[in-house]
Coordinates of C-alpha atoms in Angstrom, one line a residue:
V1 CA 56.0 21.6 -34.5
S2 CA 52.2 21.2 -34.4
W3 CA 52.5 19.0 -31.3
L4 CA 54.5 21.7 -29.5
I5 CA 51.6 24.2 -30.4
Y6 CA 49.0 21.6 -29.2
D7 CA 50.8 21.1 -25.9
R8 CA 51.2 24.8 -25.3
R9 CA 47.5 25.5 -26.1
R10 CA 46.4 22.8 -23.6
A11 CA 48.8 24.1 -20.9
V12 CA 47.5 27.6 -21.1
K13 CA 43.9 26.4 -21.6
S14 CA 43.7 28.4 -24.8
R15 CA 40.3 29.3 -26.3
W16 CA 39.2 28.6 -29.8
R17 CA 41.6 29.6 -32.5
R18 CA 41.0 30.5 -36.2
L19 CA 43.6 28.0 -37.3
G20 CA 44.3 24.6 -35.9
C21 CA 47.7 23.5 -34.6
F22 CA 48.8 22.0 -37.9
K23 CA 47.8 25.0 -40.0
Q24 CA 49.5 27.4 -37.5
A25 CA 52.7 25.4 -37.7
L26 CA 52.4 25.3 -41.5
L27 CA 51.9 29.1 -41.6
A28 CA 54.9 29.8 -39.4
L29 CA 57.2 27.4 -41.3
A30 CA 56.0 28.7 -44.7
H31 CA 56.8 32.2 -43.4
L32 CA 60.3 31.2 -42.5
R33 CA 60.9 29.2 -45.6
K34 CA 59.5 31.5 -48.3
N35 CA 60.1 34.8 -46.4
E36 CA 56.5 35.9 -47.2
T37 CA 55.1 39.0 -45.7
F38 CA 52.4 38.7 -43.0
A39 CA 49.9 40.0 -45.6
Q40 CA 50.8 37.3 -48.0
G41 CA 50.6 34.6 -45.3
G42 CA 47.2 36.0 -44.1
A43 CA 45.9 35.9 -47.7
S44 CA 47.1 32.3 -48.1
F45 CA 45.5 31.1 -44.8
G46 CA 42.5 33.4 -44.7
V47 CA 43.5 35.3 -41.5
S48 CA 44.5 38.9 -40.8
E49 CA 48.0 40.2 -40.7
A50 CA 47.8 40.6 -36.9
T51 CA 46.8 37.0 -36.5
V52 CA 49.7 35.8 -38.7
W53 CA 52.1 38.0 -36.6
R54 CA 50.8 36.4 -33.4
Y55 CA 50.9 32.9 -34.7
V56 CA 54.4 33.2 -36.1
D57 CA 55.7 34.9 -33.0
E58 CA 54.1 32.2 -30.8
T59 CA 55.6 29.4 -32.9
L60 CA 59.0 31.0 -32.9
D61 CA 58.9 31.3 -29.1
L62 CA 58.0 27.6 -28.9
L63 CA 60.8 26.6 -31.3
A64 CA 63.3 28.8 -29.4
S65 CA 62.4 27.2 -26.1
W66 CA 63.5 23.8 -27.6
A67 CA 66.7 25.1 -29.1
P68 CA 69.9 24.5 -27.2
G69 CA 71.5 27.4 -25.4
L70 CA 74.9 28.8 -26.4
R71 CA 76.8 26.7 -23.9
E72 CA 75.1 23.5 -25.1
A73 CA 75.6 24.4 -28.7
L74 CA 79.4 24.9 -28.2
V75 CA 79.9 21.6 -26.4
G76 CA 81.3 19.0 -28.7
L77 CA 83.0 21.4 -31.1
G78 CA 86.4 20.2 -32.1
E79 CA 89.4 21.9 -33.5
G80 CA 88.7 23.4 -36.9
D81 CA 84.9 23.6 -36.3
F82 CA 83.3 27.0 -36.4
V83 CA 80.0 28.6 -35.4
I84 CA 78.1 31.3 -37.3
A85 CA 76.4 33.8 -35.1
R86 CA 73.6 35.2 -37.2
G87 CA 71.7 38.4 -36.6
T88 CA 74.1 40.1 -34.2
L89 CA 75.2 43.7 -34.8
I90 CA 78.9 44.2 -34.1
P91 CA 79.4 47.9 -33.3
T92 CA 82.2 49.7 -35.1
D93 CA 83.6 53.2 -34.7
H94 CA 86.3 53.5 -37.5
I95 CA 84.6 53.3 -40.9
A96 CA 85.4 54.8 -44.3
A97 CA 81.9 54.8 -45.8
D98 CA 79.4 55.4 -43.0
E99 CA 76.1 55.0 -44.7
P100 CA 76.3 51.2 -45.6
Y101 CA 77.3 50.4 -42.0
Y102 CA 74.7 52.5 -40.1
S103 CA 71.9 50.5 -38.4
Q104 CA 68.7 52.5 -38.2
K105 CA 67.3 49.9 -35.8
H106 CA 70.2 50.2 -33.3
K107 CA 71.0 53.9 -34.1
Q108 CA 74.7 53.1 -34.4
H109 CA 77.4 52.0 -36.9
G110 CA 78.1 48.3 -37.1
M111 CA 78.1 45.2 -39.2
N112 CA 75.5 42.4 -39.1
V113 CA 77.0 39.0 -38.6

């Protein structure tokens, strides 16, 4: 991951950064692995919450650019294989208990998959 960050910084001719490429990668991976808040990550690495947010966001964008697309991910699946779509809100309109199924973010009822 640190090489992806290094290549990106060279491509955009990035100026000096508070953390080097390796520490930025470590910060982002620690955030994903330990589910720390940005404040906790900032305290651990000696940077502000805003810097942690920018570094994690930049690293996730780099990782996402290397991830296969949906069509590529589905190629090669055989019978009996399955795919888990994570983070998608499936809208619903017929519910018995509305409160647990209401998404404040999307302002509609649904279930997260």
